[in-house]
Every structure is written in structure tokens, then in C-alpha cells.
């Protein structure tokens, strides 16, 4: 059985992975990848991968919180994951940090890597 994660955390993982491989990623590609992860998650585990509400229309798939976090990039490349504010217990200083990457199980990481591989293949197909 798969865990349920924040879509922000999964998006953070996807951005780190794609940037490490020098692959272009923008807001619409993040939504596309999250949709792919969700489909695979539903097939294997039978439930959603995300804590957030997913808006699905005919040709559109959006996790509003993720879309809003990256909309200022427009169609440009996203160099780093979005940030959140964190207040450590016992302190009075708010710290801004990037969203953490999830602690996936081996089966979960395999599903996410499949979505990334499929995305890279689609990009290469369009380029050639």
C-alpha cells in the first residue's frame, strides 16, 4: 500500500530530479508529471498519491496549490522548488526553506521514476 504525500513535496522531488539531469521543467510540465504519477499510483495502490484536492477537467489536470506556487515562472524554467515558511518549536524566527522531498518506499520511487522517464522520452520525441 502506498503512502499519501503532499503534492508540493512530490513536485519538489520532480524539480530536483529534472534539474539534476538538465531537463527543462515549467509549471505545466509539473502538472503533467503530477497527473502521470497520480495515474500510476491509482493503478498500483488504488488510491490517490496526494493530500491536496485535484481539479480534473476534460483536458486539464491541476493541483491548485502547486500551480499557484509556480505560476510566477510562467512558461520559464523552474530552477528550484517552491519555499515554505517554517517555525521551529521554541524559537521566534520564521525560516524560509524549500519543500522537502518525500521519503518514498522503493515501490513508490519506482513509480515516480517511471513518470520521469516517460516525460524525458516525450521531450526527446518532440525535439526530434
Short mmCIF file of N, CA, C and O in Angstrom, two decimals:
data_model
loop_
_atom_site.label_atom_id
_atom_site.label_comp_id
_atom_site.label_asym_id
_atom_site.label_seq_id
_atom_site.Cartn_x
_atom_site.Cartn_y
_atom_site.Cartn_z
N UNK A 1 0.84 -1.18 0.00
CA UNK A 1 0.00 0.00 0.00
C UNK A 1 0.89 1.24 0.00
O UNK A 1 1.83 1.34 0.76
N UNK A 2 0.57 2.17 -0.86
CA UNK A 2 1.36 3.39 -0.96
C UNK A 2 0.93 4.44 0.04
O UNK A 2 -0.20 4.44 0.53
N UNK A 3 1.82 5.31 0.35
CA UNK A 3 1.54 6.42 1.26
C UNK A 3 0.88 7.55 0.50
O UNK A 3 0.84 7.56 -0.73
N UNK A 4 0.37 8.52 1.23
CA UNK A 4 -0.20 9.73 0.65
C UNK A 4 0.71 10.88 1.04
O UNK A 4 1.04 11.05 2.20
N UNK A 5 1.13 11.66 0.02
CA UNK A 5 2.08 12.74 0.23
C UNK A 5 1.49 14.08 -0.18
O UNK A 5 0.50 14.13 -0.92
N UNK A 6 2.14 15.12 0.24
CA UNK A 6 1.78 16.45 -0.25
C UNK A 6 2.27 16.57 -1.69
O UNK A 6 3.40 16.19 -2.00
N UNK A 7 1.43 17.10 -2.55
CA UNK A 7 1.83 17.30 -3.95
C UNK A 7 2.99 18.27 -4.04
O UNK A 7 3.82 18.16 -4.94
N UNK A 8 3.08 19.20 -3.10
CA UNK A 8 4.22 20.14 -3.08
C UNK A 8 5.53 19.38 -2.90
O UNK A 8 6.54 19.71 -3.52
N UNK A 9 5.53 18.39 -2.02
CA UNK A 9 6.74 17.61 -1.78
C UNK A 9 7.12 16.76 -2.99
O UNK A 9 8.30 16.65 -3.33
N UNK A 10 6.13 16.17 -3.64
CA UNK A 10 6.40 15.38 -4.83
C UNK A 10 6.89 16.28 -5.96
O UNK A 10 7.84 15.95 -6.67
N UNK A 11 6.28 17.46 -6.10
CA UNK A 11 6.74 18.43 -7.11
C UNK A 11 8.19 18.83 -6.84
O UNK A 11 8.99 18.97 -7.77
N UNK A 12 8.52 19.00 -5.59
CA UNK A 12 9.89 19.35 -5.21
C UNK A 12 10.86 18.26 -5.68
O UNK A 12 11.91 18.54 -6.25
N UNK A 13 10.50 17.01 -5.45
CA UNK A 13 11.34 15.89 -5.89
C UNK A 13 11.50 15.90 -7.40
O UNK A 13 12.61 15.73 -7.92
N UNK A 14 10.39 16.10 -8.12
CA UNK A 14 10.43 16.11 -9.58
C UNK A 14 11.34 17.23 -10.10
O UNK A 14 12.14 17.01 -11.02
N UNK A 15 11.24 18.40 -9.51
CA UNK A 15 12.07 19.54 -9.94
C UNK A 15 13.55 19.26 -9.70
O UNK A 15 14.39 19.50 -10.56
N UNK A 16 13.87 18.73 -8.52
CA UNK A 16 15.27 18.39 -8.23
C UNK A 16 15.80 17.36 -9.23
O UNK A 16 16.91 17.50 -9.76
N UNK A 17 15.03 16.33 -9.49
CA UNK A 17 15.46 15.27 -10.40
C UNK A 17 15.66 15.80 -11.82
O UNK A 17 16.66 15.47 -12.46
N UNK A 18 14.71 16.60 -12.30
CA UNK A 18 14.83 17.11 -13.66
C UNK A 18 15.97 18.11 -13.79
O UNK A 18 16.69 18.10 -14.79
N UNK A 19 16.14 18.96 -12.80
CA UNK A 19 17.25 19.92 -12.85
C UNK A 19 18.60 19.22 -12.78
O UNK A 19 19.55 19.64 -13.43
N UNK A 20 18.67 18.16 -12.01
CA UNK A 20 19.92 17.41 -11.92
C UNK A 20 20.30 16.81 -13.27
O UNK A 20 21.47 16.72 -13.61
N UNK A 21 19.28 16.41 -14.05
CA UNK A 21 19.53 15.86 -15.38
C UNK A 21 19.52 16.91 -16.47
O UNK A 21 19.54 16.57 -17.66
N UNK A 22 19.48 18.19 -16.09
CA UNK A 22 19.46 19.31 -17.04
C UNK A 22 18.30 19.21 -18.02
O UNK A 22 18.45 19.41 -19.23
N UNK A 23 17.12 18.87 -17.49
CA UNK A 23 15.91 18.74 -18.29
C UNK A 23 14.99 19.92 -17.97
O UNK A 23 14.81 20.28 -16.81
N UNK A 24 14.41 20.52 -19.01
CA UNK A 24 13.52 21.67 -18.85
C UNK A 24 12.27 21.27 -18.06
O UNK A 24 11.68 20.22 -18.30
N UNK A 25 11.89 22.13 -17.13
CA UNK A 25 10.68 21.91 -16.34
C UNK A 25 10.01 23.25 -16.08
O UNK A 25 10.67 24.21 -15.69
N UNK A 26 8.70 23.32 -16.35
CA UNK A 26 7.94 24.53 -16.03
C UNK A 26 6.65 24.12 -15.33
O UNK A 26 6.44 22.94 -15.04
N UNK A 27 5.79 25.10 -15.08
CA UNK A 27 4.58 24.83 -14.31
C UNK A 27 3.67 23.80 -15.00
O UNK A 27 3.16 22.89 -14.34
N UNK A 28 3.50 23.92 -16.30
CA UNK A 28 2.62 22.97 -16.98
C UNK A 28 3.23 21.57 -17.01
O UNK A 28 2.50 20.58 -16.91
N UNK A 29 4.54 21.47 -17.12
CA UNK A 29 5.16 20.14 -17.11
C UNK A 29 5.07 19.50 -15.72
O UNK A 29 4.91 18.29 -15.61
N UNK A 30 5.12 20.33 -14.67
CA UNK A 30 4.93 19.79 -13.32
C UNK A 30 3.52 19.20 -13.18
O UNK A 30 3.34 18.11 -12.65
N UNK A 31 2.52 19.94 -13.68
CA UNK A 31 1.14 19.43 -13.61
C UNK A 31 1.00 18.13 -14.41
O UNK A 31 0.36 17.18 -13.97
N UNK A 32 1.64 18.10 -15.58
CA UNK A 32 1.62 16.89 -16.41
C UNK A 32 2.26 15.71 -15.67
O UNK A 32 1.72 14.60 -15.67
N UNK A 33 3.40 15.95 -15.04
CA UNK A 33 4.08 14.90 -14.30
C UNK A 33 3.28 14.43 -13.09
O UNK A 33 3.21 13.24 -12.81
N UNK A 34 2.66 15.38 -12.38
CA UNK A 34 1.83 15.00 -11.23
C UNK A 34 0.64 14.15 -11.68
O UNK A 34 0.27 13.20 -10.99
N UNK A 35 0.08 14.47 -12.84
CA UNK A 35 -1.03 13.67 -13.38
C UNK A 35 -0.56 12.26 -13.70
O UNK A 35 -1.25 11.27 -13.42
N UNK A 36 0.63 12.15 -14.26
CA UNK A 36 1.20 10.85 -14.59
C UNK A 36 1.47 10.02 -13.33
O UNK A 36 1.16 8.84 -13.27
N UNK A 37 2.04 10.67 -12.32
CA UNK A 37 2.29 9.99 -11.04
C UNK A 37 0.96 9.54 -10.44
O UNK A 37 0.85 8.39 -9.96
N UNK A 38 -0.05 10.38 -10.50
CA UNK A 38 -1.37 10.03 -9.94
C UNK A 38 -1.97 8.82 -10.64
O UNK A 38 -2.50 7.91 -9.99
N UNK A 39 -1.90 8.79 -11.97
CA UNK A 39 -2.44 7.65 -12.72
C UNK A 39 -1.74 6.35 -12.31
O UNK A 39 -2.38 5.33 -12.05
N UNK A 40 -0.41 6.39 -12.25
CA UNK A 40 0.35 5.20 -11.89
C UNK A 40 0.04 4.78 -10.45
O UNK A 40 -0.09 3.59 -10.14
N UNK A 41 -0.08 5.76 -9.56
CA UNK A 41 -0.37 5.50 -8.15
C UNK A 41 -1.74 4.82 -8.01
O UNK A 41 -1.88 3.86 -7.25
N UNK A 42 -2.73 5.34 -8.75
CA UNK A 42 -4.08 4.76 -8.71
C UNK A 42 -4.07 3.32 -9.21
O UNK A 42 -4.73 2.46 -8.63
N UNK A 43 -3.31 3.06 -10.29
CA UNK A 43 -3.24 1.71 -10.85
C UNK A 43 -2.61 0.72 -9.88
O UNK A 43 -3.09 -0.40 -9.72
N UNK A 44 -1.54 1.13 -9.23
CA UNK A 44 -0.79 0.20 -8.37
C UNK A 44 -1.40 0.10 -6.96
O UNK A 44 -1.56 -0.99 -6.43
N UNK A 45 -1.71 1.26 -6.36
CA UNK A 45 -2.14 1.27 -4.96
C UNK A 45 -3.64 1.42 -4.77
O UNK A 45 -4.16 1.18 -3.68
N UNK A 46 -4.34 1.88 -5.80
CA UNK A 46 -5.79 2.01 -5.71
C UNK A 46 -6.29 3.23 -4.95
O UNK A 46 -7.46 3.30 -4.59
N UNK A 47 -5.42 4.19 -4.69
CA UNK A 47 -5.82 5.44 -4.04
C UNK A 47 -4.94 6.57 -4.52
O UNK A 47 -3.94 6.35 -5.20
N UNK A 48 -5.33 7.78 -4.18
CA UNK A 48 -4.60 8.96 -4.63
C UNK A 48 -3.22 9.06 -3.97
O UNK A 48 -3.01 8.52 -2.88
N UNK A 49 -2.32 9.74 -4.64
CA UNK A 49 -0.97 9.95 -4.10
C UNK A 49 -0.89 11.23 -3.29
O UNK A 49 0.06 11.43 -2.54
N UNK A 50 -1.90 12.12 -3.44
CA UNK A 50 -1.80 13.46 -2.90
C UNK A 50 -2.80 13.76 -1.79
O UNK A 50 -3.94 13.31 -1.82
N UNK A 51 -2.36 14.61 -0.86
CA UNK A 51 -3.24 15.09 0.20
C UNK A 51 -4.17 16.18 -0.34
O UNK A 51 -5.29 16.34 0.14
N UNK A 52 -3.69 16.93 -1.32
CA UNK A 52 -4.43 18.06 -1.86
C UNK A 52 -5.57 17.60 -2.78
O UNK A 52 -5.54 16.50 -3.33
N UNK A 53 -6.53 18.50 -2.95
CA UNK A 53 -7.64 18.26 -3.87
C UNK A 53 -7.15 18.45 -5.30
O UNK A 53 -6.46 19.40 -5.60
N UNK A 54 -7.54 17.53 -6.17
CA UNK A 54 -7.14 17.58 -7.57
C UNK A 54 -8.34 18.04 -8.40
O UNK A 54 -9.43 17.51 -8.27
N UNK A 55 -8.11 19.06 -9.24
CA UNK A 55 -9.15 19.55 -10.14
C UNK A 55 -8.91 18.92 -11.51
O UNK A 55 -7.86 19.13 -12.12
N UNK A 56 -9.87 18.12 -11.97
CA UNK A 56 -9.73 17.45 -13.25
C UNK A 56 -10.86 17.89 -14.18
O UNK A 56 -12.02 17.76 -13.84
N UNK A 57 -10.49 18.44 -15.30
CA UNK A 57 -11.44 18.77 -16.35
C UNK A 57 -11.06 17.96 -17.57
O UNK A 57 -10.11 17.19 -17.53
N UNK A 58 -11.77 18.14 -18.67
CA UNK A 58 -11.53 17.31 -19.86
C UNK A 58 -10.06 17.24 -20.27
O UNK A 58 -9.50 16.19 -20.39
N UNK A 59 -9.44 18.37 -20.50
CA UNK A 59 -8.05 18.39 -20.95
C UNK A 59 -7.11 18.97 -19.91
O UNK A 59 -5.96 19.24 -20.19
N UNK A 60 -7.61 19.19 -18.71
CA UNK A 60 -6.81 19.89 -17.71
C UNK A 60 -6.70 19.06 -16.43
O UNK A 60 -7.65 18.40 -16.03
N UNK A 61 -5.55 19.13 -15.83
CA UNK A 61 -5.30 18.46 -14.55
C UNK A 61 -4.53 19.45 -13.71
O UNK A 61 -3.45 19.89 -14.10
N UNK A 62 -5.09 19.86 -12.57
CA UNK A 62 -4.43 20.89 -11.78
C UNK A 62 -4.52 20.59 -10.29
O UNK A 62 -5.60 20.27 -9.78
N UNK A 63 -3.40 20.71 -9.64
CA UNK A 63 -3.36 20.76 -8.19
C UNK A 63 -3.09 22.22 -7.88
O UNK A 63 -1.99 22.72 -8.11
N UNK A 64 -4.14 22.89 -7.42
CA UNK A 64 -4.12 24.35 -7.30
C UNK A 64 -2.94 24.87 -6.49
O UNK A 64 -2.28 25.84 -6.88
N UNK A 65 -2.63 24.24 -5.37
CA UNK A 65 -1.55 24.71 -4.51
C UNK A 65 -0.20 24.69 -5.23
O UNK A 65 0.60 25.61 -5.08
N UNK A 66 0.02 23.66 -6.02
CA UNK A 66 1.28 23.55 -6.77
C UNK A 66 1.28 24.58 -7.90
O UNK A 66 2.28 25.27 -8.12
N UNK A 67 0.17 24.69 -8.61
CA UNK A 67 0.07 25.65 -9.70
C UNK A 67 0.33 27.07 -9.21
O UNK A 67 1.09 27.82 -9.81
N UNK A 68 -0.28 27.44 -8.09
CA UNK A 68 -0.12 28.79 -7.54
C UNK A 68 1.32 29.04 -7.10
O UNK A 68 1.83 30.15 -7.24
N UNK A 69 1.98 28.03 -6.57
CA UNK A 69 3.36 28.20 -6.08
C UNK A 69 4.34 28.50 -7.22
O UNK A 69 5.35 29.17 -7.00
N UNK A 70 4.03 28.03 -8.43
CA UNK A 70 4.97 28.20 -9.55
C UNK A 70 4.45 29.10 -10.66
O UNK A 70 5.13 29.27 -11.67
N UNK A 71 3.28 29.70 -10.49
CA UNK A 71 2.71 30.48 -11.59
C UNK A 71 3.55 31.70 -11.95
O UNK A 71 3.52 32.15 -13.09
N UNK A 72 4.32 32.24 -11.01
CA UNK A 72 5.14 33.41 -11.33
C UNK A 72 6.26 33.09 -12.32
O UNK A 72 6.85 33.98 -12.91
N UNK A 73 6.56 31.81 -12.54
CA UNK A 73 7.56 31.43 -13.54
C UNK A 73 6.99 31.47 -14.95
O UNK A 73 7.74 31.51 -15.93
N UNK A 74 5.66 31.44 -15.06
CA UNK A 74 5.04 31.42 -16.38
C UNK A 74 5.47 30.19 -17.14
O UNK A 74 5.41 29.08 -16.64
N UNK A 75 5.97 30.39 -18.37
CA UNK A 75 6.45 29.28 -19.18
C UNK A 75 7.95 29.06 -19.04
O UNK A 75 8.53 28.23 -19.73
N UNK A 76 8.56 29.81 -18.14
CA UNK A 76 10.01 29.72 -17.94
C UNK A 76 10.39 28.49 -17.13
O UNK A 76 9.57 27.89 -16.45
N UNK A 77 11.67 28.16 -17.20
CA UNK A 77 12.23 27.04 -16.45
C UNK A 77 12.17 27.31 -14.94
O UNK A 77 12.38 28.44 -14.50
N UNK A 78 11.89 26.28 -14.16
CA UNK A 78 11.86 26.39 -12.70
C UNK A 78 13.19 25.86 -12.16
O UNK A 78 13.47 24.65 -12.24
N UNK A 79 14.03 26.74 -11.61
CA UNK A 79 15.36 26.31 -11.15
C UNK A 79 15.36 25.63 -9.77
O UNK A 79 16.20 24.78 -9.50
N UNK A 80 14.42 26.01 -8.90
CA UNK A 80 14.36 25.45 -7.55
C UNK A 80 12.91 25.23 -7.14
O UNK A 80 12.02 25.96 -7.59
N UNK A 81 12.66 24.27 -6.24
CA UNK A 81 11.30 24.09 -5.74
C UNK A 81 10.81 25.31 -4.97
O UNK A 81 11.60 26.14 -4.51
N UNK A 82 9.52 25.39 -4.83
CA UNK A 82 8.90 26.48 -4.07
C UNK A 82 9.34 26.41 -2.61
O UNK A 82 9.85 25.38 -2.14
N UNK A 83 9.13 27.49 -1.90
CA UNK A 83 9.52 27.54 -0.50
C UNK A 83 8.30 27.61 0.41
O UNK A 83 7.21 28.00 -0.01
N UNK A 84 8.52 27.23 1.64
CA UNK A 84 7.50 27.34 2.67
C UNK A 84 8.15 28.00 3.87
O UNK A 84 9.37 28.03 4.00
N UNK A 85 7.32 28.54 4.75
CA UNK A 85 7.84 29.14 5.97
C UNK A 85 7.69 28.14 7.09
O UNK A 85 6.67 27.47 7.22
N UNK A 86 8.70 28.04 7.92
CA UNK A 86 8.77 27.04 8.98
C UNK A 86 9.14 27.71 10.28
O UNK A 86 10.08 28.51 10.33
N UNK A 87 8.40 27.41 11.32
CA UNK A 87 8.70 27.94 12.64
C UNK A 87 9.11 26.77 13.53
O UNK A 87 8.30 25.91 13.86
N UNK A 88 10.39 26.72 13.86
CA UNK A 88 10.91 25.65 14.70
C UNK A 88 10.38 25.83 16.11
O UNK A 88 10.34 26.94 16.65
N UNK A 89 9.97 24.73 16.72
CA UNK A 89 9.41 24.78 18.07
C UNK A 89 10.41 25.41 19.03
O UNK A 89 11.58 25.06 19.06
N UNK A 90 9.94 26.37 19.81
CA UNK A 90 10.77 27.01 20.82
C UNK A 90 11.56 28.20 20.32
O UNK A 90 12.33 28.79 21.08
N UNK A 91 11.41 28.55 19.05
CA UNK A 91 12.11 29.72 18.52
C UNK A 91 11.10 30.77 18.08
O UNK A 91 9.92 30.49 17.94
N UNK A 92 11.60 31.96 17.84
CA UNK A 92 10.73 33.05 17.41
C UNK A 92 11.10 33.55 16.02
O UNK A 92 10.75 34.64 15.64
N UNK A 93 11.84 32.75 15.28
CA UNK A 93 12.28 33.16 13.96
C UNK A 93 11.68 32.25 12.90
O UNK A 93 11.86 31.04 12.94
N UNK A 94 10.98 32.86 11.95
CA UNK A 94 10.41 32.13 10.83
C UNK A 94 11.52 31.87 9.81
O UNK A 94 12.27 32.77 9.47
N UNK A 95 11.62 30.64 9.35
CA UNK A 95 12.67 30.26 8.40
C UNK A 95 12.00 29.89 7.08
O UNK A 95 11.02 29.14 7.05
N UNK A 96 12.53 30.41 5.98
CA UNK A 96 12.03 30.05 4.66
C UNK A 96 12.91 28.92 4.12
O UNK A 96 14.13 29.02 4.11
N UNK A 97 12.26 27.85 3.68
CA UNK A 97 13.01 26.70 3.16
C UNK A 97 12.24 26.08 1.99
O UNK A 97 11.02 26.25 1.88
N UNK A 98 12.94 25.38 1.12
CA UNK A 98 12.27 24.70 0.03
C UNK A 98 11.50 23.51 0.58
O UNK A 98 11.84 22.97 1.63
N UNK A 99 10.44 23.13 -0.13
CA UNK A 99 9.67 21.96 0.30
C UNK A 99 10.57 20.74 0.30
O UNK A 99 11.37 20.54 -0.62
N UNK A 100 10.42 19.93 1.31
CA UNK A 100 11.24 18.73 1.45
C UNK A 100 10.81 17.67 0.44
O UNK A 100 9.65 17.64 0.02
N UNK A 101 11.74 16.81 0.07
CA UNK A 101 11.37 15.70 -0.80
C UNK A 101 10.83 14.56 0.06
O UNK A 101 11.27 14.37 1.19
N UNK A 102 9.87 13.82 -0.46
CA UNK A 102 9.26 12.74 0.33
C UNK A 102 10.23 11.59 0.58
O UNK A 102 11.16 11.37 -0.19
N UNK A 103 9.98 10.87 1.62
CA UNK A 103 10.75 9.67 1.93
C UNK A 103 10.01 8.47 1.31
O UNK A 103 9.32 7.73 2.00
N UNK A 104 10.17 8.32 0.00
CA UNK A 104 9.46 7.28 -0.74
C UNK A 104 9.94 5.88 -0.36
O UNK A 104 11.11 5.68 -0.04
N UNK A 105 9.03 4.90 -0.49
CA UNK A 105 9.43 3.50 -0.42
C UNK A 105 10.03 3.14 -1.79
O UNK A 105 9.93 3.91 -2.75
N UNK A 106 10.65 1.98 -1.90
CA UNK A 106 11.26 1.57 -3.17
C UNK A 106 10.22 1.47 -4.28
O UNK A 106 10.47 1.87 -5.42
N UNK A 107 9.06 0.93 -3.96
CA UNK A 107 7.99 0.79 -4.96
C UNK A 107 7.49 2.16 -5.42
O UNK A 107 7.25 2.38 -6.61
N UNK A 108 7.36 3.09 -4.47
CA UNK A 108 6.89 4.44 -4.80
C UNK A 108 7.91 5.18 -5.67
O UNK A 108 7.54 5.82 -6.65
N UNK A 109 9.18 5.07 -5.33
CA UNK A 109 10.22 5.75 -6.11
C UNK A 109 10.26 5.19 -7.52
O UNK A 109 10.49 5.93 -8.48
N UNK A 110 10.01 3.91 -7.66
CA UNK A 110 9.97 3.29 -8.98
C UNK A 110 8.86 3.89 -9.83
O UNK A 110 9.07 4.19 -11.02
N UNK A 111 7.69 4.11 -9.25
CA UNK A 111 6.57 4.71 -9.98
C UNK A 111 6.89 6.14 -10.42
O UNK A 111 6.62 6.53 -11.55
N UNK A 112 7.47 6.91 -9.52
CA UNK A 112 7.81 8.30 -9.83
C UNK A 112 8.90 8.34 -10.91
O UNK A 112 8.84 9.16 -11.83
N UNK A 113 9.87 7.45 -10.81
CA UNK A 113 10.93 7.39 -11.82
C UNK A 113 10.38 6.99 -13.19
O UNK A 113 10.85 7.48 -14.22
N UNK A 114 9.38 6.13 -13.21
CA UNK A 114 8.73 5.76 -14.48
C UNK A 114 8.09 6.99 -15.12
O UNK A 114 8.20 7.20 -16.33
N UNK A 115 7.42 7.82 -14.31
CA UNK A 115 6.79 9.05 -14.82
C UNK A 115 7.86 9.99 -15.36
O UNK A 115 7.68 10.60 -16.42
N UNK A 116 8.98 10.12 -14.66
CA UNK A 116 10.08 10.98 -15.11
C UNK A 116 10.69 10.47 -16.42
O UNK A 116 10.97 11.25 -17.33
N UNK A 117 10.89 9.18 -16.53
CA UNK A 117 11.44 8.58 -17.74
C UNK A 117 10.51 8.81 -18.92
O UNK A 117 10.96 9.16 -20.02
N UNK A 118 9.22 8.63 -18.70
CA UNK A 118 8.24 8.86 -19.75
C UNK A 118 8.24 10.33 -20.19
O UNK A 118 8.19 10.63 -21.37
N UNK A 119 8.36 11.24 -19.24
CA UNK A 119 8.41 12.68 -19.55
C UNK A 119 9.66 13.02 -20.38
O UNK A 119 9.57 13.73 -21.38
N UNK A 120 10.80 12.49 -19.97
CA UNK A 120 12.04 12.73 -20.72
C UNK A 120 11.93 12.20 -22.15
O UNK A 120 12.37 12.84 -23.11
N UNK A 121 11.32 11.03 -22.29
CA UNK A 121 11.14 10.42 -23.61
C UNK A 121 10.24 11.30 -24.49
O UNK A 121 10.52 11.50 -25.67
N UNK A 122 9.17 11.82 -23.90
CA UNK A 122 8.25 12.70 -24.65
C UNK A 122 8.98 13.96 -25.11
O UNK A 122 8.77 14.42 -26.23
N UNK A 123 9.81 14.53 -24.24
CA UNK A 123 10.58 15.72 -24.63
C UNK A 123 11.52 15.42 -25.78
O UNK A 123 11.65 16.20 -26.73
N UNK A 124 12.21 14.27 -25.72
CA UNK A 124 13.13 13.89 -26.79
C UNK A 124 12.38 13.62 -28.09
O UNK A 124 12.85 13.96 -29.17
N UNK A 125 11.19 13.03 -27.99
CA UNK A 125 10.39 12.75 -29.18
C UNK A 125 9.97 14.04 -29.87
O UNK A 125 9.97 14.14 -31.09
N UNK A 126 9.60 15.05 -29.09
CA UNK A 126 9.19 16.33 -29.66
C UNK A 126 10.36 17.07 -30.28
O UNK A 126 10.21 17.77 -31.27
N UNK A 127 11.54 16.89 -29.70
CA UNK A 127 12.73 17.58 -30.20
C UNK A 127 13.24 17.00 -31.51
O UNK A 127 13.86 17.69 -32.30
N UNK A 128 12.96 15.72 -31.73
CA UNK A 128 13.49 15.11 -32.96
C UNK A 128 12.49 15.04 -34.08
O UNK A 128 11.52 15.57 -34.18
#
